[in-house]
Amino acid sequence: MTDVLLIAARAVLVWIFPLSLLPLVIWFERKGAAFIQDRTGPNRAAILGVRLGGIVHSLADVVKLVTKEDIVPAHVNRVFYTAAPMVGMAVSLLTMAVVPLADTLVIAGREIPLQVSTLNAGVLYLLAVTSFGVYAIILAGWASNSKYSLLGGIRASAQVISYELTLGLSIVGIIMIFGTFDLNEIARAQSGTLLGFLPRWGVFLQPVGFLLFLTSAFAETNRNPFDLPEGESEIIGYHVEYSSMKFALFFMAEYANMIVSAAITTTLFFGGWQVPYLSTQDLIARAGTLVPVSFGALAAASVGGIVLSRRYARALSRVYVDLRAREADIYTAVFVLLLAGAAGGLAFLGDLPEWGPPVFALVAQLGCFLVKVLFFTFLFVWVRWTLPRFRYDQLMRLGWKGMIPVALANVVVTGFVLYFLESRR
Amino acid sequence: MNPAIKPTTRDAKAAPPGAQPTTPLAALAGKKIPRPTSPSVGRSIYIVEVVKGLLITIRHLVRNVFHQSRMPTLAYPEIRRRLGERFRGRHRLMKREDGTPKCVACMCCETACPADCISIVAAEHPDPAIEKYAVRFDLNIMRCVFCGLCVEACPVDAIRMDTGKYELADESRDRLVYDIEFLLNR
């Protein structure tokens, strides 16, 4: 019974991970775009004066999109038209199933992996499931029975198929170095250091592979500079015939895809859940010193938060006279609570219980993974508001004549280097 | 060659060195735009250029995060841009010291108005020292182009545009034709 519950809990955790990050990533997109373009971005929607710097706008959007009229044009193929957005969302969530959020938790003699499935062919599963993503786009384009949607769908399928090759080939180097398909094993193999100071992450072992992977991940998620299938700003894409929540589902699928791609990039090239310089064993063994240190860091961070929120309060009181002027007080209260919690933790911290060190390692690794994933989702946003879109022929030329040869060469070179290193040993 | 048209320095640059600029037309046609050459290897693998671009955008982002007050955007209804002293906002009609309207219904503003938005109905003033007064003074703000010619035209300084009001939207057209009461008192 506990086993079944644990599996369910794991599944829910892995599901919640991308879904709960969604509003945050959409906020990244809006606020990042605004700040890059010297605008302020969304800052109006509020719940009792609390605006969270605009995150509440995502909530307002959800309410708007759910309550909007759902128009199904008369000329569409209803079955596939309805299925397409669901497929899109389902695929991006399915991909998360093999991504480890932290190292296997060993507690009370029980091993709990922090992924839905400890598949030993995880990388293959990834490649297989991500290539399903294009079905959503093609289905949407075709079932809409409109030439604009169809053109968008065709652009998408050509692009995704072209870049999938590079995506697969760029991972080969990583697989050769670490010698496994299991994503948790790959993450675990990235502990330790290179040349004494660099974390032994995939990106330092496979820089070319990383660049290729990242580029094709942009193309696979249909993000700028490869957002021709969608072209939400100018050229019309596969979802012109969609409205209300069906459209929102495509929109959400794009952002969920971003999060998942960021998670995969992190796992393969940035050490996954690895805390830099501290392996799981180190974390567990030195938990006695690391726990107080992290409580102290939390306390310091909350003091910083209090200072910043006071500064924000002064800025707000110059502008607003209504509830919003009091907004920063709430943040200050939250930081004070955090500070109290951290101080209390420090004060009453005796000897750690037996379950303490593994749980501490879990929390540290989850946090580290989260930070890395958020950085990569931010990178997606950052690149989008920096680079212009590729023309279609440029896109194809880059994919087929640029990236695939480089990816193949990377595989060959990696093979030779590994062979010589092996033979010299 | 027409001596009135002198070749500018730009024309002279475009012409081959030493050659006399012949006609203006030839001088205009002389600027040659080079065909785009294929980019260098460094440029065609994009990475350096992409990083340069990313650095530019992140500079903007960081600056705006830490110096939000320096951003040109204003939190509009709460914070407003300071108007210039000569800003032409909604009109108002001035009063004499005894509270009667200054307007003598001379029709100067109505005549001067290029948008034809003022219409005045004049009547004889009971005070023999003043010739006329405005029975009706209707100003259709929907037609007004805010040129300020009515203010310039007024001989008695009865109409001004110094209220600084510019949020003039309303829910019905009728209320956007201001009558004398409105213009005098608000």
Coordinates of C-alpha atoms in Angstrom, one line a residue:
Chain A
M1 CA 0.0 0.0 0.0
T2 CA 2.7 2.5 0.9
D3 CA 4.5 1.6 -2.3
V4 CA 1.4 2.5 -4.4
L5 CA 1.0 5.7 -2.4
L6 CA 4.7 6.5 -2.9
I7 CA 4.5 6.0 -6.6
A8 CA 1.4 8.1 -6.8
A9 CA 3.1 10.8 -4.8
R10 CA 6.1 10.7 -7.1
A11 CA 3.9 11.0 -10.2
V12 CA 2.1 14.0 -8.7
L13 CA 5.3 15.6 -7.7
V14 CA 6.8 15.3 -11.1
W15 CA 3.5 16.6 -12.6
I16 CA 3.3 19.5 -10.3
F17 CA 6.8 20.5 -11.0
P18 CA 6.3 21.9 -14.5
L19 CA 2.7 23.0 -13.9
S20 CA 3.5 25.1 -10.8
L21 CA 6.4 26.7 -12.6
L22 CA 4.2 27.7 -15.5
P23 CA 2.8 31.0 -14.1
L24 CA 6.3 31.9 -13.0
V25 CA 7.8 31.3 -16.5
I26 CA 5.0 33.3 -18.1
W27 CA 5.8 36.0 -15.7
F28 CA 9.5 35.7 -16.7
E29 CA 8.5 36.1 -20.3
R30 CA 6.4 39.2 -19.7
K31 CA 8.6 41.0 -17.2
G32 CA 11.8 40.0 -19.0
A33 CA 10.4 41.2 -22.3
A34 CA 9.3 44.4 -20.7
F35 CA 12.6 45.1 -18.9
I36 CA 14.7 44.3 -22.0
Q37 CA 12.6 46.8 -24.0
D38 CA 12.7 49.4 -21.2
R39 CA 9.1 49.0 -20.3
T40 CA 7.6 48.2 -16.9
G41 CA 5.5 45.3 -18.0
P42 CA 2.4 44.0 -16.2
N43 CA 1.9 45.5 -12.8
R44 CA -1.8 46.2 -12.3
A45 CA -3.6 43.0 -11.5
A46 CA -3.8 42.6 -7.7
I47 CA -5.4 40.5 -5.1
L48 CA -6.1 42.7 -2.1
G49 CA -3.3 45.0 -3.2
V50 CA -0.8 42.2 -3.6
R51 CA 0.6 42.1 -7.1
L52 CA 3.8 40.1 -6.6
G53 CA 5.4 42.2 -9.3
G54 CA 2.9 41.0 -11.9
I55 CA 2.6 37.3 -11.2
V56 CA -1.1 37.8 -10.4
H57 CA -1.6 38.7 -14.1
S58 CA -1.1 35.0 -14.9
L59 CA -4.0 34.2 -12.6
A60 CA -6.1 36.8 -14.2
D61 CA -5.3 35.3 -17.6
V62 CA -6.4 31.9 -16.5
V63 CA -9.7 33.3 -15.3
K64 CA -10.1 35.1 -18.6
L65 CA -9.2 32.2 -20.8
V66 CA -11.4 29.7 -18.9
T67 CA -14.5 31.8 -19.0
K68 CA -14.1 32.8 -22.6
E69 CA -16.5 31.5 -25.2
D70 CA -15.1 28.3 -26.7
I71 CA -15.7 28.7 -30.4
V72 CA -15.3 25.6 -32.6
P73 CA -15.5 26.5 -36.3
A74 CA -18.0 24.5 -38.3
H75 CA -15.4 23.3 -40.8
V76 CA -13.0 21.5 -38.5
N77 CA -12.5 17.9 -37.8
R78 CA -13.9 17.8 -34.3
V79 CA -12.1 14.8 -32.9
F80 CA -8.6 15.8 -33.9
Y81 CA -9.3 19.4 -33.4
T82 CA -10.1 18.7 -29.8
A83 CA -7.4 16.2 -29.3
A84 CA -4.5 18.3 -30.6
P85 CA -4.1 20.7 -27.7
M86 CA -4.5 17.8 -25.2
V87 CA -1.8 15.8 -27.0
G88 CA 0.5 18.8 -26.9
M89 CA 0.1 19.3 -23.2
A90 CA 0.2 15.6 -22.4
V91 CA 3.4 15.0 -24.3
S92 CA 5.3 17.8 -22.6
L93 CA 4.2 16.5 -19.2
L94 CA 5.0 12.9 -20.1
T95 CA 8.6 13.9 -20.8
M96 CA 9.1 14.9 -17.2
A97 CA 8.5 11.3 -16.1
V98 CA 12.2 10.2 -16.5
V99 CA 13.8 13.4 -15.3
P100 CA 15.3 13.0 -11.8
L101 CA 14.5 16.0 -9.5
A102 CA 17.0 14.8 -6.9
D103 CA 19.1 11.9 -6.1
T104 CA 17.5 8.7 -4.9
L105 CA 16.3 9.3 -1.3
V106 CA 17.4 6.5 1.0
I107 CA 15.3 6.8 4.2
A108 CA 14.5 4.1 6.7
G109 CA 16.0 1.4 4.5
R110 CA 13.7 2.3 1.7
E111 CA 14.9 3.7 -1.6
I112 CA 12.7 6.4 -3.1
P113 CA 13.8 7.6 -6.6
L114 CA 12.8 11.2 -7.3
Q115 CA 11.4 10.5 -10.8
V116 CA 8.3 8.7 -11.9
S117 CA 10.1 5.9 -13.6
T118 CA 13.7 4.8 -13.1
L119 CA 13.9 3.8 -16.7
N120 CA 17.3 2.5 -17.7
A121 CA 16.7 3.8 -21.2
G122 CA 15.7 7.2 -20.1
V123 CA 17.4 9.1 -22.8
L124 CA 15.7 7.0 -25.5
Y125 CA 12.4 7.6 -23.8
L126 CA 13.0 11.3 -23.9
L127 CA 13.8 11.3 -27.6
A128 CA 10.8 9.1 -28.3
V129 CA 8.3 11.2 -26.4
T130 CA 9.5 14.6 -27.4
S131 CA 9.1 13.6 -31.1
F132 CA 5.5 13.0 -30.3
G133 CA 5.2 16.7 -29.6
V134 CA 5.0 17.5 -33.3
Y135 CA 1.9 15.4 -33.6
A136 CA 0.0 18.1 -31.6
I137 CA 1.1 20.7 -34.1
I138 CA 0.4 18.7 -37.2
L139 CA -3.0 17.5 -35.9
A140 CA -3.9 21.1 -35.0
G141 CA -2.9 22.4 -38.4
W142 CA -4.6 19.7 -40.3
A143 CA -7.8 19.3 -38.3
S144 CA -8.4 23.1 -38.3
N145 CA -9.1 22.7 -42.1
S146 CA -7.8 26.1 -42.8
K147 CA -4.9 26.8 -45.1
Y148 CA -3.1 29.1 -42.7
S149 CA -3.2 26.5 -40.0
L150 CA -2.1 23.8 -42.4
L151 CA 0.9 26.0 -43.6
G152 CA 1.9 26.5 -40.0
G153 CA 1.6 22.8 -39.3
I154 CA 3.7 21.9 -42.3
R155 CA 6.4 24.4 -41.4
A156 CA 6.4 22.9 -37.9
S157 CA 6.7 19.3 -39.0
A158 CA 9.6 20.1 -41.4
Q159 CA 11.4 22.1 -38.7
V160 CA 10.9 19.7 -35.9
I161 CA 11.9 16.7 -37.9
S162 CA 15.1 18.4 -39.1
Y163 CA 16.2 19.5 -35.7
E164 CA 15.3 16.2 -34.0
L165 CA 18.3 14.7 -35.8
T166 CA 20.6 17.2 -34.3
L167 CA 19.0 16.8 -30.9
G168 CA 19.6 13.1 -30.9
L169 CA 23.1 13.3 -32.2
S170 CA 24.1 16.0 -29.7
I171 CA 23.3 13.7 -26.8
V172 CA 25.3 10.9 -28.2
G173 CA 28.6 12.4 -26.9
I174 CA 27.2 12.6 -23.4
I175 CA 26.0 9.0 -23.6
M176 CA 29.5 7.9 -24.8
I177 CA 31.2 9.7 -21.9
F178 CA 28.9 8.6 -19.1
G179 CA 28.2 5.2 -20.7
T180 CA 24.6 5.0 -19.6
F181 CA 21.0 5.9 -20.8
D182 CA 19.7 6.3 -17.3
L183 CA 19.2 10.0 -16.6
N184 CA 19.7 9.6 -12.8
E185 CA 23.0 7.8 -13.5
I186 CA 24.0 10.6 -15.9
A187 CA 23.3 13.2 -13.2
R188 CA 25.1 11.2 -10.6
A189 CA 28.2 10.8 -12.9
Q190 CA 28.5 14.6 -13.0
S191 CA 29.8 15.0 -9.5
G192 CA 33.3 15.9 -8.7
T193 CA 35.5 18.4 -10.4
L194 CA 37.4 18.8 -13.7
L195 CA 41.0 20.2 -13.5
G196 CA 40.4 20.9 -9.9
F197 CA 38.0 23.8 -10.1
L198 CA 35.3 23.2 -12.7
P199 CA 32.3 21.1 -11.7
R200 CA 32.4 17.9 -13.7
W201 CA 29.4 18.9 -15.7
G202 CA 28.4 17.7 -19.2
V203 CA 28.8 21.2 -20.6
F204 CA 32.5 21.2 -19.8
L205 CA 33.0 17.7 -21.2
Q206 CA 30.8 18.4 -24.3
P207 CA 30.7 22.1 -25.0
V208 CA 29.9 21.6 -28.7
G209 CA 27.3 19.0 -27.9
F210 CA 25.7 21.5 -25.4
L211 CA 25.5 24.3 -27.9
L212 CA 24.0 22.0 -30.5
F213 CA 21.6 20.5 -28.0
L214 CA 20.5 23.9 -26.8
T215 CA 19.9 25.2 -30.3
S216 CA 17.9 22.3 -31.3
A217 CA 16.0 22.5 -28.0
F218 CA 15.0 26.0 -29.1
A219 CA 13.8 24.6 -32.4
E220 CA 12.0 21.7 -30.8
T221 CA 10.0 23.9 -28.5
N222 CA 9.3 26.3 -31.3
R223 CA 10.8 29.2 -29.5
N224 CA 12.4 32.2 -31.1
P225 CA 14.6 32.3 -33.2
F226 CA 13.0 29.2 -34.5
D227 CA 9.3 30.1 -33.9
L228 CA 8.2 29.9 -37.5
P229 CA 5.5 27.3 -36.8
E230 CA 3.8 29.6 -34.4
G231 CA 4.9 33.1 -35.3
E232 CA 2.5 34.5 -32.8
S233 CA 3.5 38.1 -33.6
E234 CA 3.4 38.1 -37.4
I235 CA 3.2 35.0 -39.6
I236 CA 0.2 32.9 -38.8
G237 CA 0.7 29.5 -37.2
Y238 CA -1.1 26.3 -36.5
H239 CA -3.5 27.6 -33.8
V240 CA -5.3 30.3 -35.7
E241 CA -8.6 28.5 -35.4
Y242 CA -8.4 27.9 -31.7
S243 CA -9.9 30.0 -29.0
S244 CA -10.4 30.2 -25.2
M245 CA -9.0 27.3 -23.2
K246 CA -8.0 25.2 -26.2
F247 CA -5.7 28.0 -27.3
A248 CA -4.5 28.4 -23.7
L249 CA -3.6 24.8 -23.7
F250 CA -1.3 25.3 -26.7
F251 CA 0.1 28.3 -25.0
M252 CA 0.7 26.4 -21.7
A253 CA 2.1 23.4 -23.7
E254 CA 4.7 25.8 -25.1
Y255 CA 5.8 27.0 -21.7
A256 CA 5.6 23.5 -20.2
N257 CA 7.9 22.4 -23.1
M258 CA 10.3 25.2 -22.2
I259 CA 10.4 24.0 -18.6
V260 CA 10.9 20.4 -19.6
S261 CA 13.6 21.3 -22.1
A262 CA 15.3 23.3 -19.4
A263 CA 15.1 20.4 -17.1
I264 CA 16.6 18.0 -19.7
T265 CA 19.4 20.5 -20.5
T266 CA 20.1 20.8 -16.8
T267 CA 20.1 17.0 -16.3
L268 CA 22.3 16.2 -19.3
F269 CA 24.7 19.2 -19.3
F270 CA 24.6 21.0 -16.0
G271 CA 24.8 18.2 -13.5
G272 CA 21.0 17.9 -13.0
W273 CA 20.4 17.9 -9.3
Q274 CA 24.1 18.1 -8.4
V275 CA 25.0 20.8 -5.9
P276 CA 28.2 22.1 -7.3
Y277 CA 31.3 20.6 -5.5
L278 CA 29.1 18.6 -3.1
S279 CA 28.1 15.0 -4.0
T280 CA 25.2 13.3 -2.3
Q281 CA 27.5 11.5 0.0
D282 CA 29.2 14.8 0.9
L283 CA 25.8 16.4 1.6
I284 CA 24.8 13.6 3.9
A285 CA 28.1 13.2 5.6
R286 CA 28.5 17.0 6.3
A287 CA 24.9 17.7 7.0
G288 CA 25.9 18.5 10.6
T289 CA 27.7 21.7 9.4
L290 CA 25.8 22.4 6.2
V291 CA 22.4 22.6 7.9
P292 CA 23.3 25.5 10.2
V293 CA 25.2 27.1 7.3
S294 CA 22.1 27.0 5.1
F295 CA 19.9 28.3 8.0
G296 CA 22.3 31.1 8.3
A297 CA 22.2 31.8 4.6
L298 CA 18.4 31.8 4.8
A299 CA 18.5 34.3 7.6
A300 CA 21.0 36.5 5.7
A301 CA 18.8 36.3 2.7
S302 CA 15.7 37.3 4.6
V303 CA 17.5 40.3 6.1
G304 CA 18.3 41.3 2.6
G305 CA 14.7 40.8 1.7
I306 CA 13.5 43.0 4.5
V307 CA 15.8 45.8 3.5
L308 CA 14.7 45.5 -0.2
S309 CA 11.0 45.3 0.7
R310 CA 11.4 48.4 2.9
R311 CA 13.0 50.2 0.0
Y312 CA 10.1 49.0 -2.2
A313 CA 7.6 50.3 0.4
R314 CA 9.1 53.7 0.2
A315 CA 8.9 53.7 -3.5
L316 CA 5.3 52.5 -3.4
S317 CA 4.2 55.1 -0.9
R318 CA 5.4 57.8 -3.3
V319 CA 3.1 56.5 -6.0
Y320 CA 0.0 55.0 -4.5
V321 CA -2.5 56.0 -1.8
D322 CA -4.7 52.9 -1.9
L323 CA -4.2 49.3 -0.7
R324 CA -1.2 48.9 -3.1
A325 CA 0.9 51.2 -0.9
R326 CA 0.7 48.6 1.8
E327 CA 1.8 45.8 -0.5
A328 CA 5.4 45.9 0.6
D329 CA 4.5 45.5 4.2
I330 CA 3.2 42.0 3.4
Y331 CA 6.5 41.1 1.8
T332 CA 8.3 42.4 4.8
A333 CA 6.1 40.3 7.1
V334 CA 6.9 37.2 5.0
F335 CA 10.6 37.9 5.2
V336 CA 10.4 38.5 9.0
L337 CA 8.7 35.2 9.3
L338 CA 11.4 33.5 7.3
L339 CA 14.0 35.2 9.4
A340 CA 12.3 34.0 12.6
G341 CA 12.1 30.5 11.2
A342 CA 15.7 30.5 10.3
A343 CA 16.8 31.9 13.6
G344 CA 14.6 29.5 15.4
G345 CA 16.0 26.7 13.3
L346 CA 19.5 27.8 14.3
A347 CA 18.7 28.2 18.0
F348 CA 16.9 24.9 18.5
L349 CA 19.0 22.8 16.2
G350 CA 20.3 19.9 18.2
D351 CA 21.7 16.8 16.8
L352 CA 20.1 15.9 13.6
P353 CA 17.7 12.9 13.7
E354 CA 18.5 9.9 11.6
W355 CA 16.3 11.0 8.7
G356 CA 17.8 14.6 8.8
P357 CA 20.8 14.3 6.5
P358 CA 19.1 12.5 3.6
V359 CA 16.2 14.9 3.7
F360 CA 18.6 17.8 3.8
A361 CA 20.4 16.4 0.8
L362 CA 17.0 16.1 -0.9
V363 CA 16.0 19.7 -0.2
A364 CA 19.4 21.0 -1.3
Q365 CA 19.4 19.1 -4.5
L366 CA 15.7 20.0 -5.3
G367 CA 16.6 23.6 -4.7
C368 CA 19.7 23.4 -6.9
F369 CA 17.8 21.7 -9.7
L370 CA 15.1 24.3 -9.5
V371 CA 17.6 27.2 -9.7
K372 CA 19.2 25.6 -12.7
V373 CA 15.9 25.0 -14.5
L374 CA 14.8 28.5 -13.8
F375 CA 18.0 29.8 -15.2
F376 CA 17.5 27.9 -18.5
T377 CA 13.8 29.0 -18.8
F378 CA 15.1 32.5 -18.3
L379 CA 17.6 31.8 -21.1
F380 CA 14.7 30.9 -23.4
V381 CA 13.1 34.2 -22.7
W382 CA 16.3 36.1 -22.9
V383 CA 17.1 34.7 -26.3
R384 CA 13.6 35.3 -27.6
W385 CA 13.8 39.0 -26.9
T386 CA 17.3 39.3 -28.3
L387 CA 17.4 37.4 -31.6
P388 CA 15.3 38.0 -34.7
R389 CA 13.5 35.1 -36.3
F390 CA 15.3 33.0 -39.0
R391 CA 13.9 32.9 -42.5
Y392 CA 12.7 29.5 -43.4
D393 CA 15.5 28.6 -45.9
Q394 CA 18.1 29.9 -43.4
L395 CA 16.5 27.7 -40.8
M396 CA 16.8 24.6 -43.0
R397 CA 20.3 25.5 -44.1
L398 CA 21.4 25.9 -40.5
G399 CA 19.8 22.6 -39.5
W400 CA 20.9 20.4 -42.3
K401 CA 24.1 21.9 -43.6
G402 CA 25.4 23.4 -40.4
M403 CA 24.4 21.6 -37.3
I404 CA 24.1 18.0 -38.4
P405 CA 27.6 17.8 -39.8
V406 CA 29.0 19.4 -36.7
A407 CA 27.0 17.0 -34.5
L408 CA 28.4 14.1 -36.4
A409 CA 31.9 15.4 -36.2
N410 CA 31.4 15.9 -32.5
V411 CA 30.4 12.3 -32.1
V412 CA 33.5 11.1 -34.1
V413 CA 35.9 13.3 -32.2
T414 CA 34.4 12.3 -28.8
G415 CA 34.8 8.7 -29.9
F416 CA 38.5 9.1 -30.8
V417 CA 39.3 11.0 -27.7
L418 CA 37.6 8.4 -25.5
Y419 CA 39.4 5.6 -27.4
F420 CA 42.8 7.2 -26.8
L421 CA 42.1 8.0 -23.2
E422 CA 41.1 4.4 -22.7
S423 CA 44.1 2.9 -24.5
R424 CA 46.6 5.1 -22.6
R425 CA 45.3 3.9 -19.3
Chain B
M1 CA 24.0 72.8 -65.8
N2 CA 21.6 74.9 -63.8
P3 CA 23.9 77.2 -61.7
A4 CA 21.2 77.5 -59.1
I5 CA 21.6 73.9 -58.1
K6 CA 24.9 73.5 -56.3
P7 CA 26.3 70.0 -55.8
T8 CA 26.3 69.2 -52.2
T9 CA 29.2 67.6 -50.5
R10 CA 27.4 64.3 -50.6
D11 CA 27.0 64.4 -54.3
A12 CA 30.7 65.3 -54.7
K13 CA 31.6 62.3 -52.6
A14 CA 29.6 60.0 -54.7
A15 CA 31.2 61.2 -58.0
P16 CA 34.5 59.7 -59.0
P17 CA 37.5 61.8 -57.6
G18 CA 38.6 64.6 -59.9
A19 CA 35.5 64.3 -62.1
Q20 CA 33.4 67.4 -62.5
P21 CA 29.9 66.8 -61.3
T22 CA 27.9 67.0 -64.5
T23 CA 24.2 67.1 -63.8
P24 CA 22.4 66.8 -60.5
L25 CA 20.7 63.7 -61.7
A26 CA 23.9 61.9 -62.5
A27 CA 25.2 63.0 -59.1
L28 CA 22.2 61.4 -57.4
A29 CA 22.6 58.2 -59.3
G30 CA 26.3 58.0 -58.5
K31 CA 26.0 56.4 -55.0
K32 CA 26.8 52.8 -55.4
I33 CA 25.6 50.4 -52.7
P34 CA 27.9 47.4 -52.5
R35 CA 26.5 43.9 -52.9
P36 CA 26.4 42.1 -49.6
T37 CA 29.3 39.8 -49.3
S38 CA 29.1 36.5 -47.5
P39 CA 29.9 37.0 -43.9
S40 CA 33.2 35.9 -42.4
V41 CA 33.5 32.5 -40.7
G42 CA 33.3 34.0 -37.3
R43 CA 30.1 35.7 -38.1
S44 CA 28.5 32.8 -39.9
I45 CA 28.7 30.5 -36.9
Y46 CA 26.7 33.1 -35.0
I47 CA 27.8 32.2 -31.5
V48 CA 29.9 35.3 -30.8
E49 CA 27.3 37.5 -32.4
V50 CA 24.5 35.9 -30.4
V51 CA 26.5 36.4 -27.2
K52 CA 27.1 40.1 -28.0
G53 CA 23.3 40.5 -28.5
L54 CA 22.5 38.7 -25.3
L55 CA 24.9 41.0 -23.4
I56 CA 23.1 44.1 -24.8
T57 CA 19.7 42.9 -23.7
I58 CA 20.8 41.7 -20.3
R59 CA 22.4 45.1 -19.7
H60 CA 19.0 46.7 -20.3
L61 CA 17.3 44.2 -18.1
V62 CA 19.6 44.6 -15.2
R63 CA 19.5 48.4 -15.4
N64 CA 15.8 48.4 -15.4
V65 CA 15.4 45.9 -12.5
F66 CA 17.7 48.0 -10.2
H67 CA 16.7 51.4 -11.4
Q68 CA 13.0 51.2 -12.0
S69 CA 12.6 54.8 -11.2
R70 CA 14.8 55.7 -14.1
M71 CA 12.5 54.0 -16.5
P72 CA 10.6 56.4 -18.8
T73 CA 7.3 54.7 -18.1
L74 CA 5.0 56.5 -15.6
A75 CA 2.4 54.8 -13.4
Y76 CA -0.1 57.0 -15.3
P77 CA -3.2 57.6 -13.3
E78 CA -1.2 57.9 -10.1
I79 CA 1.8 59.8 -11.5
R80 CA 1.4 62.3 -14.3
R81 CA 3.8 64.0 -16.6
R82 CA 4.4 67.6 -15.7
L83 CA 2.8 69.7 -18.3
G84 CA 4.5 72.6 -19.9
E85 CA 3.4 76.1 -18.9
R86 CA 2.0 76.7 -22.3
F87 CA 0.2 73.4 -22.6
R88 CA -3.2 73.8 -24.3
G89 CA -5.8 71.8 -22.4
R90 CA -9.5 72.2 -22.2
H91 CA -10.9 75.7 -22.5
R92 CA -12.4 77.8 -19.9
L93 CA -14.2 81.2 -20.0
M94 CA -13.1 83.9 -17.7
K95 CA -15.2 86.1 -15.4
R96 CA -15.1 89.7 -14.5
E97 CA -14.6 90.8 -11.0
D98 CA -18.3 90.9 -10.4
G99 CA -18.7 87.4 -11.6
T100 CA -20.3 88.0 -15.0
P101 CA -18.6 86.4 -18.0
K102 CA -16.0 88.5 -19.7
C103 CA -17.1 87.4 -23.1
V104 CA -18.4 90.2 -25.2
A105 CA -19.7 87.9 -28.0
C106 CA -17.5 89.6 -30.6
M107 CA -17.3 86.3 -32.6
C108 CA -13.6 86.6 -33.1
C109 CA -12.9 83.2 -31.7
E110 CA -15.7 81.6 -33.7
T111 CA -14.3 83.2 -36.8
A112 CA -10.7 82.3 -36.0
C113 CA -11.5 78.7 -35.2
P114 CA -10.3 76.5 -38.1
A115 CA -12.3 73.5 -36.9
D116 CA -15.5 75.5 -36.6
C117 CA -16.2 74.2 -33.1
I118 CA -17.4 77.3 -31.4
S119 CA -20.9 78.7 -31.9
I120 CA -22.0 81.9 -30.1
V121 CA -25.4 83.5 -29.9
A122 CA -25.0 87.2 -29.0
A123 CA -27.5 89.6 -27.3
E124 CA -27.4 93.2 -26.3
H125 CA -25.9 93.7 -22.8
P126 CA -28.0 95.7 -20.3
D127 CA -25.0 97.7 -19.2
P128 CA -24.5 100.4 -21.9
A129 CA -20.7 100.3 -21.3
I130 CA -20.6 96.8 -22.7
E131 CA -21.9 96.3 -26.1
K132 CA -22.9 92.6 -26.2
Y133 CA -22.8 89.4 -24.2
A134 CA -23.0 85.7 -25.2
V135 CA -26.4 84.1 -24.6
R136 CA -25.1 80.8 -25.7
F137 CA -21.5 79.8 -26.0
D138 CA -21.2 76.2 -27.3
L139 CA -17.9 74.6 -27.7
N140 CA -17.8 71.2 -29.4
I141 CA -14.7 69.6 -27.9
M142 CA -15.0 66.7 -30.4
R143 CA -14.2 69.1 -33.2
C144 CA -11.6 71.1 -31.4
V145 CA -8.1 70.7 -32.7
F146 CA -6.5 72.5 -29.7
C147 CA -4.7 75.0 -31.9
G148 CA -5.3 77.8 -29.5
L149 CA -6.3 80.3 -32.2
C150 CA -9.4 81.2 -30.2
V151 CA -7.3 82.3 -27.3
E152 CA -5.1 84.4 -29.6
A153 CA -8.1 86.0 -31.2
C154 CA -10.0 87.0 -28.1
P155 CA -9.7 90.8 -27.6
V156 CA -10.8 90.7 -23.9
D157 CA -9.0 87.6 -22.6
A158 CA -12.3 85.8 -22.1
I159 CA -11.2 82.4 -23.3
R160 CA -8.2 80.5 -22.1
M161 CA -6.9 77.0 -22.5
D162 CA -4.9 76.8 -19.3
T163 CA -6.9 74.3 -17.3
G164 CA -4.4 71.6 -18.0
K165 CA -7.2 69.1 -18.4
Y166 CA -6.7 66.6 -21.1
E167 CA -8.8 63.6 -20.1
L168 CA -11.9 64.6 -21.9
A169 CA -13.5 61.3 -22.8
D170 CA -17.2 61.0 -21.9
E171 CA -20.0 58.5 -22.4
S172 CA -22.3 60.6 -24.6
R173 CA -21.7 63.1 -27.4
D174 CA -24.1 65.6 -25.9
R175 CA -21.9 66.0 -22.9
L176 CA -18.9 66.8 -25.1
V177 CA -20.5 70.0 -26.5
Y178 CA -19.7 72.3 -23.6
D179 CA -22.1 75.1 -22.8
I180 CA -21.4 78.5 -21.2
E181 CA -22.2 77.3 -17.7
F182 CA -19.7 74.4 -18.0
L183 CA -16.9 76.5 -19.5
L184 CA -17.3 79.3 -16.9
N185 CA -17.5 77.1 -13.8
R186 CA -15.4 74.0 -14.4

